[in-house]
Amino acid sequence: MKREGWQWLVGIASAVSLAVFHVACGSEGLEGPGQEPGPGQVSQGVSTCERRTVSGGFRTILHFNNPLVPCVAGSDSTRDLTIRNELVRLIDNVPAGSVIRGTWYSLSDTETAIPAALVRAQSRGAVVQVSVDGGAGVPAAGSAARSFFDQLTNKKICPSTTGCISSNSGAAHTKAWTFSRTTYPGETATTTYVVWVGSYNMTNGADGNGGFNNSATIYANQNLYNFVRDYLEDMYAMSPRHSDYYDTSLTPARGYYTDVSASIYVSPELNSDLVVQRIDADVWTPAAGCVVRVINPHFTYERRAVTQQLVTLKNGGCNVAVIVNHIDQTEYDRLKAAGIPMKALQVSGGDRVHDKLMAIYAKKAGSTAWAYRVYTGSHNFSEGSLTGGDDIFVRLGEESGTSHPMYDSVLAHFNDGWNSPYAVTITGAN
């Protein structure tokens, strides 16, 4: 697996306008490439850093980092602390006797906010249990972040060459948290069974505060919580280990949970493509007016099934566009031949794409109904995310009718990048 790196966000020449709102910031109001609203579709005109909604009957909040126009700027105004601050808020509102479980891929030496919050929670009587990648997940000895990391009582460092569960060559790449009890923003009473999933790493580089990232938090869904809790327990135990964690042939099947609010699919998977399977399961019928937007840092040859799925949607009439920073020549050629535009986000040569997002608006097979779906998680379109280490692909609840806030917020986030002065048209392998 090609392990993630990060670069520092430097060289933004223009002044960054900072606006902090309850729901939105930036107000670029620009549409994406050639986008024409289809039947029942409402264009999104405001950049979104936080979107509160309901998915499948459960309160859900999406958060987005945009370091080019930060909603919550860091001290140098070149980083967005939106997701970091929300994780700190969730941790700080966990009461004594409750349990926090989490796993992370990367923690930089100077990023202390989240590990410090975990130490505070532990000190007030909450149980804190974390598993971390054995490479990027452990700060250097003597660093500020390490001083807090070392204070955590219940921590497991996974192998540096595999995942926590996966026995294959790769990394513990999942980013997920569960909170047995914490608060919803603006409320004092605690809420049970909270799940956080996302692309965000605890760094100041492109994979963290310095890049485009996203997260989803689902409240009070006990069944979803139980699945993610058990998954995190498996990661913490590092036993049993699996070369193929997603397996539908077992009784009971292993490696996935389906729900109207959020469904989760766990790598490694050796016999299919988790992403293509999910798109197929939604039985989309491409037609004029269909819209597909993708933000993912990696498109590799080994995941050509994903690329081909986008080509099929495009050939069927969908308006497809992709933001990516690393793409193999073969996959660039496939997308280019289909007429799918591609852009990268770069500042002074440094990559800025770390979301793992897809948003689809299309007609459902066998009906005249149109629907909206957001796919997220920590899953790159690379070999490592599918067959290598630990990773998750998340399908949020389907939206329909005139209200589709999750789709709208992802569309706005995509447009923030696509219309940015730091967006670069890709002309080959990148």
Short mmCIF file of C-alpha atoms in Angstrom, two decimals:
data_model
loop_
_atom_site.label_atom_id
_atom_site.label_comp_id
_atom_site.label_asym_id
_atom_site.label_seq_id
_atom_site.Cartn_x
_atom_site.Cartn_y
_atom_site.Cartn_z
CA MET A 1 0.00 0.00 0.00
CA LYS A 2 1.19 3.48 -0.80
CA ARG A 3 1.18 5.03 2.64
CA GLU A 4 -0.14 8.54 2.99
CA GLY A 5 2.24 11.41 3.41
CA TRP A 6 1.58 15.05 4.05
CA GLN A 7 3.04 18.36 3.06
CA TRP A 8 2.77 21.69 4.77
CA LEU A 9 0.35 24.22 3.41
CA VAL A 10 2.46 27.13 2.27
CA GLY A 11 2.58 29.82 -0.32
CA ILE A 12 -0.99 31.09 -0.34
CA ALA A 13 -0.33 34.52 -1.69
CA SER A 14 -3.74 36.07 -1.42
CA ALA A 15 -5.35 37.04 1.84
CA VAL A 16 -7.80 34.49 3.15
CA SER A 17 -11.23 35.74 4.13
CA LEU A 18 -12.37 34.16 7.35
CA ALA A 19 -16.02 33.79 8.17
CA VAL A 20 -17.41 31.52 10.85
CA PHE A 21 -21.11 30.67 10.63
CA HIS A 22 -23.37 28.17 12.31
CA VAL A 23 -24.02 26.35 9.05
CA ALA A 24 -22.03 27.80 6.17
CA CYS A 25 -19.03 29.86 5.18
CA GLY A 26 -17.27 31.06 2.04
CA SER A 27 -20.31 31.91 -0.10
CA GLU A 28 -18.61 31.26 -3.42
CA GLY A 29 -21.95 30.56 -5.09
CA LEU A 30 -20.39 28.93 -8.17
CA GLU A 31 -21.57 25.80 -9.87
CA GLY A 32 -19.36 22.92 -10.92
CA PRO A 33 -18.38 21.92 -14.45
CA GLY A 34 -21.28 22.19 -16.87
CA GLN A 35 -23.76 21.34 -14.16
CA GLU A 36 -27.41 21.49 -15.11
CA PRO A 37 -29.98 20.66 -12.43
CA GLY A 38 -32.02 17.56 -13.27
CA PRO A 39 -35.64 16.91 -12.31
CA GLY A 40 -36.27 17.94 -8.74
CA GLN A 41 -32.67 19.04 -8.17
CA VAL A 42 -31.89 22.25 -6.33
CA SER A 43 -28.53 23.92 -6.98
CA GLN A 44 -26.39 24.57 -3.92
CA GLY A 45 -25.02 28.10 -3.80
CA VAL A 46 -23.25 28.41 -0.45
CA SER A 47 -20.01 26.79 0.72
CA THR A 48 -20.68 24.49 3.65
CA CYS A 49 -18.46 23.69 6.62
CA GLU A 50 -21.19 22.10 8.76
CA ARG A 51 -24.50 20.62 7.70
CA ARG A 52 -26.94 19.30 10.29
CA THR A 53 -29.64 17.00 9.01
CA VAL A 54 -31.34 13.64 9.51
CA SER A 55 -30.21 10.48 7.72
CA GLY A 56 -32.53 7.50 7.90
CA GLY A 57 -34.27 8.96 10.94
CA PHE A 58 -31.11 9.67 12.92
CA ARG A 59 -29.55 13.07 13.50
CA THR A 60 -26.43 13.39 11.35
CA ILE A 61 -23.85 16.14 10.94
CA LEU A 62 -21.42 16.50 8.05
CA HIS A 63 -18.28 18.59 8.53
CA PHE A 64 -15.84 19.82 5.87
CA ASN A 65 -12.34 21.29 5.93
CA ASN A 66 -11.46 23.87 3.28
CA PRO A 67 -8.00 25.36 4.04
CA LEU A 68 -8.24 27.63 0.99
CA VAL A 69 -11.13 29.53 2.62
CA PRO A 70 -11.12 28.24 6.22
CA CYS A 71 -14.30 28.18 8.28
CA VAL A 72 -12.22 27.92 11.47
CA ALA A 73 -8.78 29.22 10.61
CA GLY A 74 -5.62 28.13 12.38
CA SER A 75 -3.19 30.67 13.79
CA ASP A 76 -1.61 31.24 10.37
CA SER A 77 -4.97 31.34 8.50
CA THR A 78 -3.82 28.61 6.12
CA ARG A 79 -5.45 25.65 7.85
CA ASP A 80 -9.04 24.76 8.65
CA LEU A 81 -9.69 23.44 12.16
CA THR A 82 -13.39 22.67 11.63
CA ILE A 83 -13.14 18.88 11.90
CA ARG A 84 -10.42 18.92 14.56
CA ASN A 85 -12.46 21.23 16.79
CA GLU A 86 -15.59 19.09 16.40
CA LEU A 87 -13.72 15.95 17.46
CA VAL A 88 -12.36 17.83 20.49
CA ARG A 89 -15.89 18.97 21.33
CA LEU A 90 -17.22 15.40 21.13
CA ILE A 91 -14.42 14.13 23.40
CA ASP A 92 -14.73 16.99 25.90
CA ASN A 93 -18.45 16.29 26.38
CA VAL A 94 -18.05 12.59 27.22
CA PRO A 95 -18.97 12.22 30.92
CA ALA A 96 -17.26 10.07 33.53
CA GLY A 97 -18.07 6.38 33.21
CA SER A 98 -18.62 6.58 29.44
CA VAL A 99 -16.42 4.96 26.81
CA ILE A 100 -14.50 6.46 23.89
CA ARG A 101 -13.13 4.09 21.27
CA GLY A 102 -11.12 5.23 18.27
CA THR A 103 -8.56 4.39 15.65
CA TRP A 104 -6.33 6.67 13.64
CA TYR A 105 -3.78 6.46 10.88
CA SER A 106 -1.69 9.59 11.39
CA LEU A 107 -0.84 11.90 14.31
CA SER A 108 1.78 14.56 13.74
CA ASP A 109 4.30 15.59 16.38
CA THR A 110 2.82 19.06 16.91
CA GLU A 111 -0.92 18.33 16.68
CA THR A 112 -1.86 18.06 20.33
CA ALA A 113 -5.53 19.12 20.47
CA ILE A 114 -7.16 15.68 20.15
CA PRO A 115 -4.68 13.64 22.24
CA ALA A 116 -4.88 16.34 24.93
CA ALA A 117 -8.68 16.07 24.90
CA LEU A 118 -8.40 12.28 25.26
CA VAL A 119 -6.16 12.72 28.31
CA ARG A 120 -8.70 15.13 29.82
CA ALA A 121 -11.49 12.60 29.27
CA GLN A 122 -9.42 9.84 30.86
CA SER A 123 -8.64 12.09 33.84
CA ARG A 124 -12.30 12.81 34.54
CA GLY A 125 -13.19 9.11 34.58
CA ALA A 126 -14.09 8.20 31.01
CA VAL A 127 -12.63 5.05 29.51
CA VAL A 128 -10.46 5.89 26.48
CA GLN A 129 -9.36 3.09 24.18
CA VAL A 130 -7.45 3.66 20.93
CA SER A 131 -5.61 1.64 18.30
CA VAL A 132 -3.19 3.38 15.96
CA ASP A 133 -1.10 2.69 12.90
CA GLY A 134 2.38 1.60 13.93
CA GLY A 135 4.04 4.04 11.57
CA ALA A 136 2.41 7.43 11.06
CA GLY A 137 0.11 6.96 14.05
CA VAL A 138 2.82 7.34 16.69
CA PRO A 139 4.40 10.80 17.25
CA ALA A 140 8.15 11.04 17.67
CA ALA A 141 9.62 10.54 21.12
CA GLY A 142 9.93 13.85 22.95
CA SER A 143 7.35 15.62 20.77
CA ALA A 144 4.43 17.60 22.16
CA ALA A 145 1.85 15.11 20.83
CA ARG A 146 3.81 12.16 22.22
CA SER A 147 3.65 13.61 25.71
CA PHE A 148 -0.15 13.24 25.64
CA PHE A 149 -0.14 9.96 23.70
CA ASP A 150 2.06 8.34 26.34
CA GLN A 151 -0.45 9.26 29.08
CA LEU A 152 -3.24 7.19 27.53
CA THR A 153 -3.66 4.00 29.51
CA ASN A 154 -5.53 1.89 26.94
CA LYS A 155 -3.70 2.17 23.65
CA LYS A 156 -2.48 -0.37 21.13
CA ILE A 157 0.16 0.29 18.48
CA CYS A 158 -0.54 -1.89 15.45
CA PRO A 159 2.22 -3.32 13.22
CA SER A 160 3.95 -0.79 11.00
CA THR A 161 3.71 -3.02 7.91
CA THR A 162 0.10 -4.27 8.17
CA GLY A 163 -3.20 -3.10 9.58
CA CYS A 164 -4.56 -3.82 13.05
CA ILE A 165 -6.91 -6.50 11.70
CA SER A 166 -5.52 -7.04 8.21
CA SER A 167 -2.61 -9.45 7.91
CA ASN A 168 -1.82 -8.09 4.43
CA SER A 169 0.82 -5.53 3.63
CA GLY A 170 -0.74 -2.16 4.32
CA ALA A 171 -1.69 0.21 7.11
CA ALA A 172 -4.30 0.81 9.79
CA HIS A 173 -5.90 3.45 7.59
CA THR A 174 -9.39 3.66 9.14
CA LYS A 175 -10.41 6.86 10.89
CA ALA A 176 -13.40 6.14 13.17
CA TRP A 177 -14.64 6.91 16.67
CA THR A 178 -17.50 5.81 18.90
CA PHE A 179 -18.77 7.62 21.99
CA SER A 180 -21.10 5.75 24.32
CA ARG A 181 -22.36 9.14 25.48
CA THR A 182 -21.63 12.73 24.46
CA THR A 183 -23.57 15.84 23.44
CA TYR A 184 -25.08 17.12 20.23
CA PRO A 185 -23.83 20.66 19.44
CA GLY A 186 -25.65 23.31 21.44
CA GLU A 187 -27.25 20.82 23.84
CA THR A 188 -26.35 20.10 27.47
CA ALA A 189 -28.08 16.74 27.85
CA THR A 190 -25.95 13.86 26.63
CA THR A 191 -26.87 11.58 23.73
CA THR A 192 -26.01 7.90 23.53
CA TYR A 193 -24.49 5.78 20.75
CA VAL A 194 -22.56 8.33 18.68
CA VAL A 195 -20.47 7.30 15.65
CA TRP A 196 -17.90 9.45 13.83
CA VAL A 197 -16.32 8.42 10.51
CA GLY A 198 -14.22 10.44 8.10
CA SER A 199 -11.11 11.10 6.04
CA TYR A 200 -9.39 13.38 8.57
CA ASN A 201 -5.97 12.65 10.06
CA MET A 202 -4.58 14.55 13.02
CA THR A 203 -1.94 16.54 11.15
CA ASN A 204 -1.39 20.06 9.86
CA GLY A 205 -0.77 18.77 6.34
CA ALA A 206 -3.00 17.88 3.42
CA ASP A 207 -4.36 14.77 5.15
CA GLY A 208 -5.48 16.88 8.12
CA ASN A 209 -6.01 20.58 8.84
CA GLY A 210 -4.20 21.62 5.66
CA GLY A 211 -6.34 19.74 3.14
CA PHE A 212 -9.84 19.14 1.87
CA ASN A 213 -11.34 16.62 4.32
CA ASN A 214 -14.75 15.56 5.56
CA SER A 215 -16.49 13.67 8.36
CA ALA A 216 -19.94 12.37 9.29
CA THR A 217 -21.31 12.01 12.82
CA ILE A 218 -24.44 9.91 13.43
CA TYR A 219 -26.30 10.19 16.74
CA ALA A 220 -28.34 7.64 18.73
CA ASN A 221 -28.24 4.78 16.20
CA GLN A 222 -27.52 1.90 18.59
CA ASN A 223 -27.21 -0.83 15.94
CA LEU A 224 -24.74 1.19 13.88
CA TYR A 225 -22.86 2.05 17.06
CA ASN A 226 -22.66 -1.61 18.06
CA PHE A 227 -21.18 -2.59 14.69
CA VAL A 228 -18.51 0.12 14.74
CA ARG A 229 -17.80 -0.53 18.42
CA ASP A 230 -17.21 -4.21 17.71
CA TYR A 231 -15.00 -3.35 14.74
CA LEU A 232 -12.92 -1.02 16.90
CA GLU A 233 -12.67 -3.74 19.55
CA ASP A 234 -11.31 -6.12 16.89
CA MET A 235 -8.76 -3.51 15.86
CA TYR A 236 -7.73 -2.96 19.46
CA ALA A 237 -7.37 -6.69 20.09
CA MET A 238 -5.41 -7.18 16.83
CA SER A 239 -6.78 -10.72 16.88
CA PRO A 240 -7.95 -12.64 15.01
CA ARG A 241 -6.19 -11.23 11.97
CA HIS A 242 -7.66 -11.56 8.48
CA SER A 243 -6.40 -11.40 4.91
CA ASP A 244 -10.01 -11.01 3.74
CA TYR A 245 -12.17 -9.28 6.38
CA TYR A 246 -15.22 -8.57 4.19
CA ASP A 247 -16.81 -11.98 3.60
CA THR A 248 -20.47 -12.50 2.72
CA SER A 249 -20.07 -16.28 2.46
CA LEU A 250 -19.81 -16.72 6.22
CA THR A 251 -22.73 -17.30 8.58
CA PRO A 252 -23.11 -14.71 9.90
CA ALA A 253 -21.46 -12.62 7.20
CA ARG A 254 -18.51 -10.49 8.30
CA GLY A 255 -17.24 -7.03 7.50
CA TYR A 256 -20.30 -4.93 6.81
CA TYR A 257 -23.41 -3.41 8.34
CA THR A 258 -26.35 -1.99 6.37
CA ASP A 259 -28.69 0.65 7.72
CA VAL A 260 -31.00 3.35 6.36
CA SER A 261 -28.86 6.02 8.04
CA ALA A 262 -25.37 4.74 7.21
CA SER A 263 -23.94 1.46 5.92
CA ILE A 264 -20.30 0.50 6.46
CA TYR A 265 -18.11 -1.88 4.46
CA VAL A 266 -14.71 -2.98 5.77
CA SER A 267 -11.50 -3.82 3.92
CA PRO A 268 -9.48 -5.88 3.16
CA GLU A 269 -11.66 -7.45 0.46
CA LEU A 270 -10.06 -9.78 -2.07
CA ASN A 271 -13.00 -10.95 -4.20
CA SER A 272 -14.82 -7.83 -5.33
CA ASP A 273 -14.65 -4.05 -5.42
CA LEU A 274 -16.49 -2.62 -2.41
CA VAL A 275 -17.12 0.70 -4.14
CA VAL A 276 -18.49 -0.73 -7.39
CA GLN A 277 -20.69 -3.14 -5.44
CA ARG A 278 -22.28 -0.29 -3.52
CA ILE A 279 -22.96 1.75 -6.65
CA ASP A 280 -24.48 -1.32 -8.31
CA ALA A 281 -26.61 -2.00 -5.24
CA ASP A 282 -28.17 1.45 -5.58
CA VAL A 283 -29.37 0.51 -9.10
CA TRP A 284 -28.72 3.90 -10.64
CA THR A 285 -29.98 4.44 -14.18
CA PRO A 286 -27.78 6.99 -15.98
CA ALA A 287 -29.74 9.56 -17.96
CA ALA A 288 -29.66 13.21 -18.92
CA GLY A 289 -29.72 15.31 -15.76
CA CYS A 290 -27.77 12.75 -13.70
CA VAL A 291 -24.86 14.28 -11.72
CA VAL A 292 -21.81 12.49 -10.31
CA ARG A 293 -19.10 14.28 -8.32
CA VAL A 294 -16.00 12.53 -6.94
CA ILE A 295 -13.21 13.78 -4.68
CA ASN A 296 -10.54 11.16 -3.94
CA PRO A 297 -6.75 11.54 -3.76
CA HIS A 298 -5.96 8.26 -5.57
CA PHE A 299 -7.08 6.58 -8.79
CA THR A 300 -4.84 3.57 -9.49
CA TYR A 301 -4.84 0.93 -12.19
CA GLU A 302 -5.75 -1.79 -9.69
CA ARG A 303 -9.07 0.04 -9.08
CA ARG A 304 -9.93 0.34 -12.77
CA ALA A 305 -13.38 -1.12 -11.96
CA VAL A 306 -14.21 2.16 -10.21
CA THR A 307 -12.93 4.18 -13.14
CA GLN A 308 -14.98 2.07 -15.55
CA GLN A 309 -18.09 2.58 -13.41
CA LEU A 310 -17.68 6.34 -13.76
CA VAL A 311 -17.22 5.94 -17.51
CA THR A 312 -20.42 3.88 -17.70
CA LEU A 313 -22.34 6.58 -15.84
CA LYS A 314 -20.89 9.24 -18.12
CA ASN A 315 -21.73 7.27 -21.27
CA GLY A 316 -25.29 6.89 -20.02
CA GLY A 317 -25.81 10.63 -19.83
CA CYS A 318 -24.48 11.61 -16.38
CA ASN A 319 -22.50 14.79 -15.84
CA VAL A 320 -19.36 13.39 -14.17
CA ALA A 321 -16.40 15.36 -12.78
CA VAL A 322 -13.45 14.30 -10.62
CA ILE A 323 -11.05 16.05 -8.24
CA VAL A 324 -7.94 13.90 -7.68
CA ASN A 325 -4.27 14.48 -6.90
CA HIS A 326 -2.72 11.12 -7.84
CA ILE A 327 -3.96 9.26 -10.93
CA ASP A 328 -2.28 6.55 -12.98
CA GLN A 329 -1.92 7.19 -16.71
CA THR A 330 -4.22 4.27 -17.53
CA GLU A 331 -7.05 5.68 -15.43
CA TYR A 332 -6.47 9.20 -16.71
CA ASP A 333 -6.77 7.83 -20.25
CA ARG A 334 -10.05 6.05 -19.42
CA LEU A 335 -11.65 9.13 -17.92
CA LYS A 336 -10.28 11.47 -20.58
CA ALA A 337 -11.55 9.28 -23.41
CA ALA A 338 -15.03 9.39 -21.88
CA GLY A 339 -14.95 13.18 -21.67
CA ILE A 340 -14.78 13.33 -17.87
CA PRO A 341 -12.96 16.49 -16.67
CA MET A 342 -10.36 16.14 -13.91
CA LYS A 343 -8.70 18.69 -11.65
CA ALA A 344 -6.14 18.59 -8.85
CA LEU A 345 -5.86 20.99 -5.91
CA GLN A 346 -2.31 22.20 -5.34
CA VAL A 347 -0.65 25.03 -3.47
CA SER A 348 3.01 25.67 -4.32
CA GLY A 349 3.15 22.16 -5.75
CA GLY A 350 1.69 20.60 -2.59
CA ASP A 351 -1.38 18.35 -2.87
CA ARG A 352 -4.57 19.43 -1.11
CA VAL A 353 -7.03 16.58 -1.81
CA HIS A 354 -7.74 14.10 0.97
CA ASP A 355 -11.54 13.67 0.91
CA LYS A 356 -12.90 10.27 0.00
CA LEU A 357 -16.25 11.50 -1.28
CA MET A 358 -18.72 10.62 -4.00
CA ALA A 359 -22.13 12.21 -4.58
CA ILE A 360 -24.62 10.81 -7.08
CA TYR A 361 -27.95 12.20 -8.25
CA ALA A 362 -29.69 9.87 -10.68
CA LYS A 363 -32.84 7.98 -11.55
CA LYS A 364 -33.46 4.66 -9.83
CA ALA A 365 -33.78 1.61 -12.07
CA GLY A 366 -37.32 0.54 -12.89
CA SER A 367 -38.93 3.77 -11.75
CA THR A 368 -39.30 7.43 -12.61
CA ALA A 369 -37.98 8.48 -9.18
CA TRP A 370 -34.74 10.39 -8.80
CA ALA A 371 -32.60 10.04 -5.68
CA TYR A 372 -29.43 11.39 -4.06
CA ARG A 373 -26.65 9.51 -2.29
CA VAL A 374 -23.39 10.45 -0.57
CA TYR A 375 -20.57 7.93 -0.13
CA THR A 376 -17.72 8.71 2.27
CA GLY A 377 -15.26 7.10 4.71
CA SER A 378 -11.48 6.62 4.63
CA HIS A 379 -11.28 4.51 1.45
CA ASN A 380 -8.95 5.60 -1.37
CA PHE A 381 -9.46 4.31 -4.91
CA SER A 382 -6.20 2.42 -4.61
CA GLU A 383 -5.13 -1.20 -4.21
CA GLY A 384 -4.07 -0.64 -0.61
CA SER A 385 -7.51 0.52 0.51
CA LEU A 386 -9.22 -2.51 -1.02
CA THR A 387 -6.86 -5.46 -0.51
CA GLY A 388 -4.15 -4.09 1.79
CA GLY A 389 -4.73 -2.75 5.27
CA ASP A 390 -7.73 -1.69 7.38
CA ASP A 391 -10.18 0.72 5.74
CA ILE A 392 -13.89 1.56 5.61
CA PHE A 393 -16.26 2.66 2.87
CA VAL A 394 -19.45 4.37 4.09
CA ARG A 395 -22.76 4.80 2.28
CA LEU A 396 -24.95 7.46 3.91
CA GLY A 397 -28.75 7.37 3.77
CA GLU A 398 -30.53 7.93 0.48
CA GLU A 399 -32.20 11.31 -0.03
CA SER A 400 -35.12 12.12 -2.33
CA GLY A 401 -37.61 14.86 -3.14
CA THR A 402 -36.79 18.53 -2.76
CA SER A 403 -34.73 18.19 0.43
CA HIS A 404 -31.28 16.64 0.08
CA PRO A 405 -28.93 18.52 2.42
CA MET A 406 -26.17 15.88 2.51
CA TYR A 407 -25.89 15.81 -1.27
CA ASP A 408 -26.11 19.62 -1.42
CA SER A 409 -23.31 20.08 1.10
CA VAL A 410 -20.98 17.68 -0.73
CA LEU A 411 -21.79 19.43 -4.01
CA ALA A 412 -20.88 22.76 -2.43
CA HIS A 413 -17.65 21.32 -1.01
CA PHE A 414 -16.74 19.94 -4.44
CA ASN A 415 -17.44 23.32 -6.06
CA ASP A 416 -15.27 25.06 -3.46
CA GLY A 417 -12.35 23.04 -4.78
CA TRP A 418 -13.28 22.99 -8.48
CA ASN A 419 -13.72 26.77 -8.66
CA SER A 420 -10.70 27.55 -6.48
CA PRO A 421 -7.75 29.44 -7.98
CA TYR A 422 -5.66 26.51 -6.74
CA ALA A 423 -7.51 24.00 -8.95
CA VAL A 424 -5.27 22.70 -11.74
CA THR A 425 -6.57 20.90 -14.82
CA ILE A 426 -4.96 17.46 -15.06
CA THR A 427 -3.41 16.59 -18.42
CA GLY A 428 -1.90 13.17 -17.65
CA ALA A 429 -0.66 10.94 -14.86
CA ASN A 430 -0.39 13.07 -11.75
#
